[in-house]
Amino acid sequence: MNTTVMDTTVMDTTVMDTAVVETAVVETAVVETAVVETAVVETAVVETAVVETAVVETAVVETAVVETAVVETAVVETAVVETAVVETAVVETAVVETAVVETAVVETAVVETAVVETAVVETAVVETAVVETAVVDTNVLIEEDYQLLKPSEDVSTARIAGLVAKSFKLIAPFWPLKNLIAVNPLQGFEDLPFEEALPLGSAYFQQASLPQPMEAVNRQTIKWLQAYFDDGQATLPMPLRQEGLYAAWRQLAVHDACLHENDEQKQEWLTTLPENPAQAIQLYLLHTGIAPSEHEQFLTLLLTTLPGWAAYIRYRTDWAGLDANHRHPVTQIDYLAIRLIITQVLWPDAKALLSWHQGAVEQARSKPDVLANIQQAEDTYRLPLLQQLATQPLTEARTPDAQLVFCIDVRSEPFRRALEATGDYQTLGFAGFFGVPVQITDTVTGETHASCPVLLSPKHTVHESPCCSPAEADQDRTAYGRQKKLKQLYQSLKYSFTTPFALVESMGLASGAWMGLRSLAPGLASRLKHSVSQSIRKPMAVASSLETLPLADQCAYAEGALRVMGLTHHFAPLVVFCGHGSTTQNNAYATALDCGACGGRHGAPNARILAGILNNPEVRTYLVQQGIAIPDTTRFIAAEHNTTTDEVTLYGDDASEACKKLTRDLAKAQQANSLERLRQMQKNADHSGGAQQTWLRSQDWAQVRPEWGLARNAAFIVGPRQLTASLNLQGRSFLHSYNYTQDPSGSSLTTILTAPMVVAEWINTQYLFSTLDNVAFGGGSKITQNITGKIGIMQGNGSDLMTGLPLQSVYASDELAYHQPQRLLTVVYAPRPLLDAIIQAQPVLQKLFGNGWVQLACIEPTDRQTYLLTRDLLWQKAK
């Protein structure tokens, strides 16, 4: 057939101050073998646009393929572009998709309707457009689309960035396995009352199944995210990662046959994706015809239908700290652009997700309310605790044999009680980073990590070095290098393509024997491994250098810590700052058991730093000027509490008689508390050798419950130790020392309520929701878990990232919950006017208390009456 070019007709629109353009006419073009009665106009949506000219260009080649049909429109806010590609096929009837001009206003001129021949554009139909070898595919975008966005590219990018940022608001961050941090999975709903957040959280995150096409989209998304974010697990890393997530994926996606299924049009489209991810997002939103008012909601649903990976993206973009300058960068726009493009390829009708979600919301609101059970548990726990606290006598301060400052962690409470029973000891509670916001650098390994709450940024870098001569330090570095190379060699042999077979042949028998030994005799295996490790690298004591901390900062940290915990007089001869950590085997969640205040790390470095600061004579001189006189006979040392075994290690010179006595009493406390904890973990626990049994649990690589962590946490108590010293709080309370008489301005209490208490609320809600729904908010069973990329956990080999606690951390069995879901009860021993002033000045407290995420109780020091803060931030007597 001869090539015939259809006439090009220009619709001129005259713009006047009060003119209305009512109709536009397009001439009818006749192709030699195809009669087209009316022109096909694709979807066009304009919110506030000046329509100057509309040009319809149509080209017909010998095989009757119309290359492009472009309706060009000048748009103020968003350019609306649609493209029709005519393929080789037969179409008897073609439907022109709706072209809607919602409110196209030029000064006072309104474009009301556009008429093509006798067809109205809003619902125009090509009645019998017969083209022997042509069919219109409306699901493909090609390169001409991108050109029309250039006039408003800057405005559009800013709008897209705003939409993306808003869509991520409902997503709580997820920290990687190297430093797991507890976080409220419904953190994005904390601006809502708790009872309203529950059904909404269910609608977004607790759907048992998704639309089938969305499952396919998720599988392809997960595959690419696993490859990009891999942190050393993969043998062959994904190329181009240094260019960023979207840039790398854009260049590689065209080679993914599982994505485009070798469809030539999809492949062509993938090769023409814009370099700017924001532009790609805009193109998708325009193409699908989703109303601008629903753009944010649609983007949010693309996040909440794969919430685990979205949570990790949120961490990397908003909470990464030292990882912010990661060698493999990512932005939220990168992620959503990829998510949208994959959705376009696999599910062109994804706008149906909006109606699906609306149904999910209605269904969630009709479900049985879990709030009643939570409130019942809270009512049962709250009043007896407040009555006990209010009746405790407060004695005059005195000087004990030693004072030990523990982290506020609930696991410290029973150990403190056990230690106080062994001798004349006073224990205090303080956030485990001890008020020193630093990052720690190991001079031997070169590794650096932040050692402070994630709510803070490190202000100093402190170097830790072995306590030895320079020659011994060089030997230690050499030994570490040798140890590291041996591990790398084993990993390379284990995970490469061919060597695993040789590895099995050569070491199979030895590996089998070693596995059997670890399973049947974990204690013996642990001692053997420790001996071999020591033969390669001898353990050495380490010291923290304070050279990078200016004297003024040292003075500020010293005074701040002592005043916040109320330790400003009656100093004992020995004061111990005791950080904490855990020791477990084969446990992906190991860092979740470490100190959250230290960024999911061990707390000993911070304890060493504060002890060193307070032993500094210049700092002590400054403190005297501030009214804090530390006796010359008082010495500060550091220690670390292993929460899995209850062993406490003292650092520094422990040759003094006071240290020797303390060491013996710490061992007694270990035995007593280990036995108490062992009874909670196994009903048939042997009443003798509690410490030995807990140590064996910590060394058993098959043990799914080496310790209970912070399970059953329920209260955050702020006040002097006398309030709780004689009470068995069953390891359910965070204990923060505080003396309101030394804090007339309320600055110390403000710090406690806006930092440690907020972290406690994160911990509390993570345990609460991991118990309510361990699949949606937890980690599922440890038995079926796999580590992906060394950053997170998935169930099986291709699930979403599991962001919460595993089943075994909150359940005693598959059916019986060990943790009791209830919201945090904060109890403060201080006058109500002081609390009122703080709450009025702190929006975060107004949000948590006013929306019912935390219940605040006050014990009035004058009459020991207890009060509860209502949701309207007024006090009422506890009943």
GROMACS .gro file of C-alpha atoms in nm, residues 200-483:
model
  284
  200LEU     CA    1  -0.549   0.221   6.018
  201GLY     CA    2  -0.228   0.033   6.094
  202SER     CA    3  -0.416  -0.289   6.031
  203ALA     CA    4  -0.546  -0.164   5.696
  204TYR     CA    5  -0.199  -0.063   5.580
  205PHE     CA    6   0.020  -0.337   5.726
  206GLN     CA    7  -0.186  -0.638   5.837
  207GLN     CA    8  -0.339  -0.754   5.511
  208ALA     CA    9  -0.313  -1.132   5.479
  209SER     CA   10  -0.295  -1.109   5.100
  210LEU     CA   11  -0.244  -0.849   4.831
  211PRO     CA   12  -0.389  -0.829   4.480
  212GLN     CA   13  -0.219  -1.099   4.276
  213PRO     CA   14  -0.049  -0.858   4.031
  214MET     CA   15   0.096  -0.670   4.329
  215GLU     CA   16   0.255  -0.991   4.453
  216ALA     CA   17   0.436  -1.018   4.119
  217VAL     CA   18   0.549  -0.656   4.148
  218ASN     CA   19   0.682  -0.728   4.498
  219ARG     CA   20   0.879  -1.032   4.384
  220GLN     CA   21   1.060  -0.833   4.118
  221THR     CA   22   1.121  -0.541   4.353
  222ILE     CA   23   1.263  -0.763   4.628
  223LYS     CA   24   1.500  -0.932   4.384
  224TRP     CA   25   1.658  -0.604   4.279
  225LEU     CA   26   1.671  -0.458   4.631
  226GLN     CA   27   1.846  -0.768   4.764
  227ALA     CA   28   2.112  -0.734   4.497
  228TYR     CA   29   2.163  -0.360   4.540
  229PHE     CA   30   2.174  -0.341   4.921
  230ASP     CA   31   2.386  -0.652   4.970
  231ASP     CA   32   2.654  -0.575   5.227
  232GLY     CA   33   2.906  -0.847   5.155
  233GLN     CA   34   2.699  -1.167   5.143
  234ALA     CA   35   2.684  -1.202   4.765
  235THR     CA   36   2.975  -1.360   4.580
  236LEU     CA   37   2.913  -1.150   4.268
  237PRO     CA   38   2.796  -0.800   4.366
  238MET     CA   39   2.558  -0.601   4.152
  239PRO     CA   40   2.748  -0.369   3.916
  240LEU     CA   41   2.710   0.011   3.893
  241ARG     CA   42   2.593   0.046   4.254
  242GLN     CA   43   2.822   0.343   4.309
  243GLU     CA   44   2.596   0.543   4.073
  244GLY     CA   45   2.292   0.509   4.297
  245LEU     CA   46   1.988   0.283   4.311
  246TYR     CA   47   1.784   0.426   4.024
  247ALA     CA   48   2.080   0.495   3.794
  248ALA     CA   49   2.216   0.143   3.835
  249TRP     CA   50   1.878  -0.026   3.799
  250ARG     CA   51   1.784   0.183   3.495
  251GLN     CA   52   2.090   0.056   3.306
  252LEU     CA   53   2.044  -0.307   3.407
  253ALA     CA   54   1.666  -0.357   3.404
  254VAL     CA   55   1.649  -0.399   3.027
  255HIS     CA   56   1.851  -0.721   3.069
  256ASP     CA   57   1.599  -0.869   3.316
  257ALA     CA   58   1.393  -1.115   3.112
  258CYS     CA   59   1.178  -1.199   3.416
  259LEU     CA   60   1.071  -0.837   3.424
  260HIS     CA   61   0.998  -0.760   3.059
  261GLU     CA   62   0.937  -1.125   2.953
  262ASN     CA   63   1.125  -1.056   2.626
  263ASP     CA   64   0.844  -0.829   2.511
  264GLU     CA   65   1.004  -0.598   2.255
  265GLN     CA   66   0.788  -0.298   2.339
  266LYS     CA   67   0.858  -0.329   2.711
  267GLN     CA   68   1.227  -0.364   2.638
  268GLU     CA   69   1.220  -0.056   2.416
  269TRP     CA   70   1.039   0.141   2.682
  270LEU     CA   71   1.287   0.038   2.952
  271THR     CA   72   1.571   0.168   2.733
  272THR     CA   73   1.407   0.510   2.706
  273LEU     CA   74   1.343   0.575   3.076
  274PRO     CA   75   1.442   0.927   3.183
  275GLU     CA   76   1.763   0.977   3.379
  276ASN     CA   77   1.578   1.180   3.640
  277PRO     CA   78   1.380   0.948   3.874
  278ALA     CA   79   1.142   1.229   3.968
  279GLN     CA   80   1.054   1.266   3.601
  280ALA     CA   81   0.988   0.894   3.578
  281ILE     CA   82   0.749   0.918   3.874
  282GLN     CA   83   0.566   1.207   3.714
  283LEU     CA   84   0.531   1.026   3.383
  284TYR     CA   85   0.379   0.725   3.554
  285LEU     CA   86   0.128   0.928   3.754
  286LEU     CA   87   0.019   1.115   3.441
  287HIS     CA   88  -0.006   0.804   3.231
  288THR     CA   89  -0.227   0.611   3.472
  289GLY     CA   90  -0.481   0.889   3.497
  290ILE     CA   91  -0.478   0.889   3.877
  291ALA     CA   92  -0.630   1.214   4.005
  292PRO     CA   93  -0.369   1.451   4.152
  293SER     CA   94  -0.553   1.445   4.484
  294GLU     CA   95  -0.480   1.070   4.505
  295HIS     CA   96  -0.114   1.079   4.406
  296GLU     CA   97   0.016   1.083   4.763
  297GLN     CA   98  -0.214   0.801   4.869
  298PHE     CA   99  -0.111   0.587   4.573
  299LEU     CA  100   0.260   0.637   4.644
  300THR     CA  101   0.198   0.553   5.010
  301LEU     CA  102   0.030   0.225   4.910
  302LEU     CA  103   0.330   0.130   4.699
  303LEU     CA  104   0.534   0.162   5.019
  304THR     CA  105   0.295  -0.011   5.259
  305THR     CA  106   0.246  -0.310   5.029
  306LEU     CA  107   0.619  -0.383   5.076
  307PRO     CA  108   0.673  -0.215   5.414
  308GLY     CA  109   0.992  -0.391   5.524
  309TRP     CA  110   1.206  -0.267   5.238
  310ALA     CA  111   1.041   0.075   5.256
  311ALA     CA  112   1.142   0.087   5.624
  312TYR     CA  113   1.503   0.013   5.534
  313ILE     CA  114   1.494   0.288   5.269
  314ARG     CA  115   1.358   0.521   5.537
  315TYR     CA  116   1.651   0.432   5.761
  316ARG     CA  117   1.907   0.486   5.486
  317THR     CA  118   1.763   0.823   5.387
  318ASP     CA  119   1.654   0.975   5.721
  319TRP     CA  120   1.823   0.790   6.009
  320ALA     CA  121   2.146   0.643   5.873
  321GLY     CA  122   2.389   0.851   6.078
  322LEU     CA  123   2.737   0.731   5.983
  323ASP     CA  124   2.583   0.534   5.694
  324ALA     CA  125   2.450   0.853   5.536
  325ASN     CA  126   2.754   0.868   5.307
  326HIS     CA  127   2.727   0.504   5.206
  327ARG     CA  128   2.924   0.403   4.896
  328HIS     CA  129   2.599   0.272   4.747
  329PRO     CA  130   2.368   0.576   4.771
  330VAL     CA  131   1.991   0.573   4.765
  331THR     CA  132   1.709   0.827   4.779
  332GLN     CA  133   1.341   0.785   4.847
  333ILE     CA  134   1.267   0.914   4.496
  334ASP     CA  135   1.501   0.646   4.354
  335TYR     CA  136   1.308   0.372   4.527
  336LEU     CA  137   0.960   0.490   4.433
  337ALA     CA  138   1.062   0.548   4.072
  338ILE     CA  139   1.173   0.185   4.043
  339ARG     CA  140   0.864   0.066   4.225
  340LEU     CA  141   0.637   0.257   3.983
  341ILE     CA  142   0.819   0.143   3.670
  342ILE     CA  143   0.804  -0.223   3.772
  343THR     CA  144   0.436  -0.174   3.851
  344GLN     CA  145   0.376  -0.020   3.508
  345VAL     CA  146   0.540  -0.317   3.337
  346LEU     CA  147   0.363  -0.587   3.538
  347TRP     CA  148   0.035  -0.427   3.643
  348PRO     CA  149  -0.075  -0.137   3.418
  349ASP     CA  150  -0.409  -0.115   3.600
  350ALA     CA  151  -0.249  -0.061   3.941
  351LYS     CA  152  -0.475   0.236   4.015
  352ALA     CA  153  -0.713  -0.036   4.135
  353LEU     CA  154  -0.492  -0.047   4.443
  354LEU     CA  155  -0.672   0.264   4.568
  355SER     CA  156  -1.013   0.097   4.578
  356TRP     CA  157  -0.859  -0.221   4.722
  357HIS     CA  158  -0.715  -0.018   5.010
  358GLN     CA  159  -1.047   0.154   5.076
  359GLY     CA  160  -1.201  -0.187   5.118
  360ALA     CA  161  -0.920  -0.287   5.352
  361VAL     CA  162  -0.986   0.019   5.569
  362GLU     CA  163  -1.355  -0.063   5.596
  363GLN     CA  164  -1.274  -0.424   5.678
  364ALA     CA  165  -1.020  -0.324   5.946
  365ARG     CA  166  -1.271  -0.100   6.119
  366SER     CA  167  -1.518  -0.386   6.138
  367LYS     CA  168  -1.269  -0.629   6.296
  368PRO     CA  169  -1.283  -0.714   6.668
  369ASP     CA  170  -1.107  -0.444   6.869
  370VAL     CA  171  -0.783  -0.555   7.039
  371LEU     CA  172  -0.777  -0.237   7.247
  372ALA     CA  173  -1.001  -0.387   7.515
  373ASN     CA  174  -0.749  -0.661   7.594
  374ILE     CA  175  -0.465  -0.409   7.607
  375GLN     CA  176  -0.658  -0.183   7.844
  376GLN     CA  177  -0.748  -0.474   8.069
  377ALA     CA  178  -0.381  -0.569   8.106
  378GLU     CA  179  -0.293  -0.205   8.178
  379ASP     CA  180  -0.563  -0.167   8.443
  380THR     CA  181  -0.454  -0.486   8.615
  381TYR     CA  182  -0.091  -0.373   8.628
  382ARG     CA  183  -0.117   0.003   8.688
  383LEU     CA  184  -0.295   0.055   9.019
  384PRO     CA  185  -0.108  -0.207   9.229
  385LEU     CA  186   0.226  -0.067   9.108
  386LEU     CA  187   0.131   0.292   9.191
  387GLN     CA  188   0.008   0.192   9.535
  388GLN     CA  189   0.334   0.011   9.609
  389LEU     CA  190   0.548   0.301   9.493
  390ALA     CA  191   0.350   0.563   9.685
  391THR     CA  192   0.396   0.385  10.017
  392GLN     CA  193   0.775   0.337  10.002
  393PRO     CA  194   0.965   0.529  10.273
  394LEU     CA  195   1.244   0.765  10.163
  395THR     CA  196   1.548   0.758  10.388
  396GLU     CA  197   1.822   1.014  10.436
  397ALA     CA  198   2.116   0.992  10.196
  398ARG     CA  199   2.425   0.815  10.319
  399THR     CA  200   2.758   0.697  10.180
  400PRO     CA  201   2.764   0.327  10.078
  401ASP     CA  202   3.069   0.105  10.019
  402ALA     CA  203   3.027   0.140   9.644
  403GLN     CA  204   2.787   0.293   9.394
  404LEU     CA  205   2.709   0.126   9.062
  405VAL     CA  206   2.535   0.309   8.778
  406PHE     CA  207   2.352   0.070   8.545
  407CYS     CA  208   2.164   0.129   8.223
  408ILE     CA  209   1.790   0.190   8.266
  409ASP     CA  210   1.727  -0.136   8.072
  410VAL     CA  211   1.461  -0.357   8.238
  411ARG     CA  212   1.716  -0.641   8.260
  412SER     CA  213   1.924  -0.430   8.500
  413GLU     CA  214   1.642  -0.411   8.759
  414PRO     CA  215   1.655  -0.772   8.888
  415PHE     CA  216   2.036  -0.774   8.880
  416ARG     CA  217   2.052  -0.450   9.080
  417ARG     CA  218   1.818  -0.602   9.337
  418ALA     CA  219   2.034  -0.914   9.359
  419LEU     CA  220   2.355  -0.712   9.400
  420GLU     CA  221   2.213  -0.484   9.669
  421ALA     CA  222   2.120  -0.794   9.868
  422THR     CA  223   2.488  -0.901   9.886
  423GLY     CA  224   2.632  -0.594  10.057
  424ASP     CA  225   2.628  -0.220  10.121
  425TYR     CA  226   2.578  -0.110   9.763
  426GLN     CA  227   2.376   0.171   9.611
  427THR     CA  228   2.267   0.130   9.250
  428LEU     CA  229   2.145   0.402   9.015
  429GLY     CA  230   1.989   0.405   8.670
  430PHE     CA  231   2.099   0.618   8.375
  431ALA     CA  232   2.080   0.587   7.996
  432GLY     CA  233   2.351   0.340   7.893
  433PHE     CA  234   2.552   0.586   7.683
  434PHE     CA  235   2.612   0.781   8.007
  435GLY     CA  236   2.545   1.116   7.846
  436VAL     CA  237   2.849   1.102   7.614
  437PRO     CA  238   2.748   1.134   7.244
  438VAL     CA  239   3.050   0.986   7.065
  439GLN     CA  240   3.150   0.756   6.787
  440ILE     CA  241   3.406   0.488   6.867
  441THR     CA  242   3.697   0.400   6.639
  442ASP     CA  243   3.900   0.084   6.696
  443THR     CA  244   4.259   0.167   6.606
  444VAL     CA  245   4.337  -0.199   6.532
  445THR     CA  246   4.043  -0.294   6.311
  446GLY     CA  247   3.969   0.056   6.180
  447GLU     CA  248   3.597   0.003   6.242
  448THR     CA  249   3.387   0.301   6.352
  449HIS     CA  250   3.038   0.310   6.500
  450ALA     CA  251   2.814   0.565   6.670
  451SER     CA  252   2.774   0.496   7.041
  452CYS     CA  253   2.481   0.714   7.142
  453PRO     CA  254   2.101   0.710   7.100
  454VAL     CA  255   1.980   0.738   6.741
  455LEU     CA  256   1.795   1.054   6.847
  456LEU     CA  257   2.137   1.219   6.884
  457SER     CA  258   2.433   1.268   6.651
  458PRO     CA  259   2.788   1.189   6.771
  459LYS     CA  260   2.983   1.503   6.855
  460HIS     CA  261   3.327   1.347   6.902
  461THR     CA  262   3.535   1.056   6.776
  462VAL     CA  263   3.704   0.857   7.052
  463HIS     CA  264   3.982   0.614   6.964
  464GLU     CA  265   4.017   0.285   7.149
  465SER     CA  266   4.362   0.125   7.151
  466PRO     CA  267   4.514  -0.178   7.320
  467CYS     CA  268   4.688  -0.113   7.651
  468CYS     CA  269   5.036  -0.227   7.549
  469SER     CA  270   5.365  -0.116   7.404
  470PRO     CA  271   5.389   0.001   7.040
  471ALA     CA  272   5.557  -0.326   6.945
  472GLU     CA  273   5.277  -0.531   7.101
  473ALA     CA  274   5.021  -0.309   6.928
  474ASP     CA  275   5.184  -0.385   6.592
  475GLN     CA  276   5.173  -0.756   6.673
  476ASP     CA  277   4.804  -0.724   6.759
  477ARG     CA  278   4.731  -0.554   6.425
  478THR     CA  279   4.922  -0.827   6.243
  479ALA     CA  280   4.730  -1.096   6.429
  480TYR     CA  281   4.400  -0.929   6.347
  481GLY     CA  282   4.495  -0.910   5.980
  482ARG     CA  283   4.583  -1.280   5.980
  483GLN     CA  284   4.254  -1.368   6.148
   0.00000   0.00000   0.00000
